[in-house]
């Protein structure tokens, strides 16, 4: 086999076999790198030492509150708010993006105004606004306007007592405005030739969007949407201004308002936020890998695996 | 490339004989983009089982004509029929009604198109590209679609590449997948828009071979290309389009060998130089 290869290489085995000896040289010493590294390590160690050995950190207090049921419920509420708000944001954002790209002028204008309004005001203001909606509308109705038809109504004050609902609404509607721009950018990034190819195969515009354009847009959207989720996790902490001690920071704040252990409780909150962010980052990696299929580096290997599975299926069928 | 025909016998039997109704008929077709008139009254008739080649300088309107045939572009004036049906419109008396997108899609599913830039779906493997439309448009069962897709890809010489994503294929291989993908819909007509222009020279042959086989098996084809050799070998009709009009048309051994029009002579001398 090897002999064949050598022979095929042109009848001169020596030319094919003799690779020149690799260069051996003394590498350049980068003194600057060594010195800067030592200086940085020196300061980092000093900073860590001052923090860990600081009695005001009160590690025992941190440990006491870290896994307390009260804290864990706050963590659970933070997670719930984050995901529910992101779902509202993703669904609303996709809807707004499609409206924005629609040929219907009314739809695209409404979408534009929505995005303009919700991106134009701080999210903290929006949270407060929803929290105090009762001062604007005494009653909330679900029905057909101007017809007197009402399916359901409630006192605004009763509704805003559910802080989680208010938070999800405020954060989700705000996120929708940002997600809309994200989805729109993703859709626009897909080559027009893809739409043409899909249409030429007899796909309807809706099917083309669902099967061809959106899956490819996802490759652009997912990394940014992952960042938005991580950002949302931390933005939920703003909800503490509505009181009620629902999410993580709100609960920690509730405790230190009574015990004055401000720093230890802020550290407890920080530990949980960092932990959750890390989990999300790992999850993001796998989702990106899924939507990046067909673009990766190890595609040859993956294709072999798929081919092997196909052969197995075929062999299995022939037995039946 | 293969001995088994790419087009099934009943597909050929279904198409009318050469003397019957034209597969494509264009009557005084006009198309403009803004103030620019790209097509200025084109008449064209392509009969079933014919291979018709459109030649001409770029910007002359030949690709636009092709895109009008499957209604990717709306024509501004004239009439255009495929298989006897008006493309994109329904005529009731003297009044034309625009078709809904679903009905346009149904018409397009009978017309396969192959693009210069291949336009394979990059997030699907070769076989998934071919199966996509039969499954989601024609609602063919997954197993049947898979078997047919495998067969088509085998016939274009890609039996070993079923599970590979487009990015891992050469241009020639991608274009052959694209041809298989279009054929999977069992079209009555195939449109080729400069299918070899984006290929490295050594890959042109493999794509032209597949197209020649298709032509010989009786597929009706309209091909925009600069490959004069292909036109000479398999075309039944050739038209030179320039400035939005058909300058000259006829059988290849007349138009390509003894052109009557000065513009055809100039064009051919440039292409063959």
mmCIF file of C-alpha atoms in Angstrom, chain A residues 191-205 207 210-213 215-216 291 293-297 299-300 302-304 306-308 310-311 313-314 317, chain B residues 67 70 72-73 101-102 105-106 108-109 111-113 115 118-125 127 129 132-133 136-137 143 146 150 159 162-165 167-168 181-182 185:
data_model
loop_
_atom_site.group_PDB
_atom_site.id
_atom_site.type_symbol
_atom_site.label_atom_id
_atom_site.label_comp_id
_atom_site.label_asym_id
_atom_site.label_seq_id
_atom_site.Cartn_x
_atom_site.Cartn_y
_atom_site.Cartn_z
ATOM 1 C CA UNK A 191 -29.561 35.595 1.566
ATOM 2 C CA UNK A 192 -32.451 36.507 -0.759
ATOM 3 C CA UNK A 193 -31.474 33.522 -2.930
ATOM 4 C CA UNK A 194 -32.706 31.218 -0.154
ATOM 5 C CA UNK A 195 -36.216 32.655 -0.372
ATOM 6 C CA UNK A 196 -36.153 32.433 -4.165
ATOM 7 C CA UNK A 197 -35.028 28.805 -4.082
ATOM 8 C CA UNK A 198 -37.770 27.928 -1.590
ATOM 9 C CA UNK A 199 -40.448 29.740 -3.602
ATOM 10 C CA UNK A 200 -39.259 28.077 -6.805
ATOM 11 C CA UNK A 201 -39.783 24.704 -5.093
ATOM 12 C CA UNK A 202 -43.431 25.560 -4.603
ATOM 13 C CA UNK A 203 -43.203 26.595 -0.954
ATOM 14 C CA UNK A 204 -45.665 29.228 0.225
ATOM 15 C CA UNK A 205 -44.227 32.427 1.754
ATOM 16 C CA UNK A 207 -43.593 27.831 4.798
ATOM 17 C CA UNK A 210 -40.746 28.780 8.849
ATOM 18 C CA UNK A 211 -38.575 26.112 7.203
ATOM 19 C CA UNK A 212 -35.898 28.095 5.367
ATOM 20 C CA UNK A 213 -35.505 31.682 6.573
ATOM 21 C CA UNK A 215 -33.862 28.460 10.996
ATOM 22 C CA UNK A 216 -31.022 30.293 9.267
ATOM 23 C CA UNK A 291 -28.287 26.157 15.080
ATOM 24 C CA UNK A 293 -25.092 22.880 12.079
ATOM 25 C CA UNK A 294 -23.744 22.793 8.572
ATOM 26 C CA UNK A 295 -21.206 25.505 9.367
ATOM 27 C CA UNK A 296 -18.904 23.815 11.892
ATOM 28 C CA UNK A 297 -15.312 22.673 11.661
ATOM 29 C CA UNK A 299 -18.424 18.467 9.759
ATOM 30 C CA UNK A 300 -16.607 15.675 7.929
ATOM 31 C CA UNK A 302 -20.304 14.320 11.814
ATOM 32 C CA UNK A 303 -21.268 13.427 8.234
ATOM 33 C CA UNK A 304 -19.538 10.048 8.582
ATOM 34 C CA UNK A 306 -24.796 10.230 9.990
ATOM 35 C CA UNK A 307 -23.850 7.999 7.041
ATOM 36 C CA UNK A 308 -23.035 5.150 9.434
ATOM 37 C CA UNK A 310 -28.077 5.454 7.659
ATOM 38 C CA UNK A 311 -26.238 2.207 6.788
ATOM 39 C CA UNK A 313 -30.993 1.659 9.354
ATOM 40 C CA UNK A 314 -30.702 0.143 5.904
ATOM 41 C CA UNK A 317 -34.680 -2.801 7.220
ATOM 42 C CA UNK B 67 -37.525 34.412 -13.586
ATOM 43 C CA UNK B 70 -41.946 30.850 -12.833
ATOM 44 C CA UNK B 72 -40.431 35.088 -9.375
ATOM 45 C CA UNK B 73 -40.821 38.389 -11.238
ATOM 46 C CA UNK B 101 -49.654 33.144 -2.949
ATOM 47 C CA UNK B 102 -50.795 29.563 -2.298
ATOM 48 C CA UNK B 105 -46.864 28.220 -5.140
ATOM 49 C CA UNK B 106 -48.892 25.355 -6.644
ATOM 50 C CA UNK B 108 -44.348 26.943 -9.252
ATOM 51 C CA UNK B 109 -44.163 23.424 -7.892
ATOM 52 C CA UNK B 111 -41.495 24.282 -12.600
ATOM 53 C CA UNK B 112 -38.041 23.385 -11.293
ATOM 54 C CA UNK B 113 -35.370 26.060 -11.136
ATOM 55 C CA UNK B 115 -29.698 28.942 -9.852
ATOM 56 C CA UNK B 118 -26.933 26.975 -6.219
ATOM 57 C CA UNK B 119 -28.947 28.363 -3.259
ATOM 58 C CA UNK B 120 -28.932 25.064 -1.383
ATOM 59 C CA UNK B 121 -30.363 25.307 2.123
ATOM 60 C CA UNK B 122 -27.148 25.401 4.207
ATOM 61 C CA UNK B 123 -28.810 24.113 7.392
ATOM 62 C CA UNK B 124 -29.920 20.880 5.754
ATOM 63 C CA UNK B 125 -27.841 17.936 4.522
ATOM 64 C CA UNK B 127 -30.619 14.494 1.220
ATOM 65 C CA UNK B 129 -32.408 19.504 0.792
ATOM 66 C CA UNK B 132 -37.733 19.157 1.940
ATOM 67 C CA UNK B 133 -40.275 20.135 -0.703
ATOM 68 C CA UNK B 136 -43.685 19.820 3.155
ATOM 69 C CA UNK B 137 -45.327 20.874 -0.122
ATOM 70 C CA UNK B 143 -39.846 7.154 3.997
ATOM 71 C CA UNK B 146 -36.158 9.639 1.531
ATOM 72 C CA UNK B 150 -31.547 8.833 -2.341
ATOM 73 C CA UNK B 159 -24.546 8.425 -3.561
ATOM 74 C CA UNK B 162 -26.223 12.024 1.184
ATOM 75 C CA UNK B 163 -25.489 13.137 4.749
ATOM 76 C CA UNK B 164 -23.108 15.968 3.999
ATOM 77 C CA UNK B 165 -23.990 19.625 4.486
ATOM 78 C CA UNK B 167 -20.641 23.749 2.879
ATOM 79 C CA UNK B 168 -18.628 20.516 2.626
ATOM 80 C CA UNK B 181 -33.696 18.987 -5.385
ATOM 81 C CA UNK B 182 -35.607 20.572 -8.277
ATOM 82 C CA UNK B 185 -40.838 17.822 -7.204
#
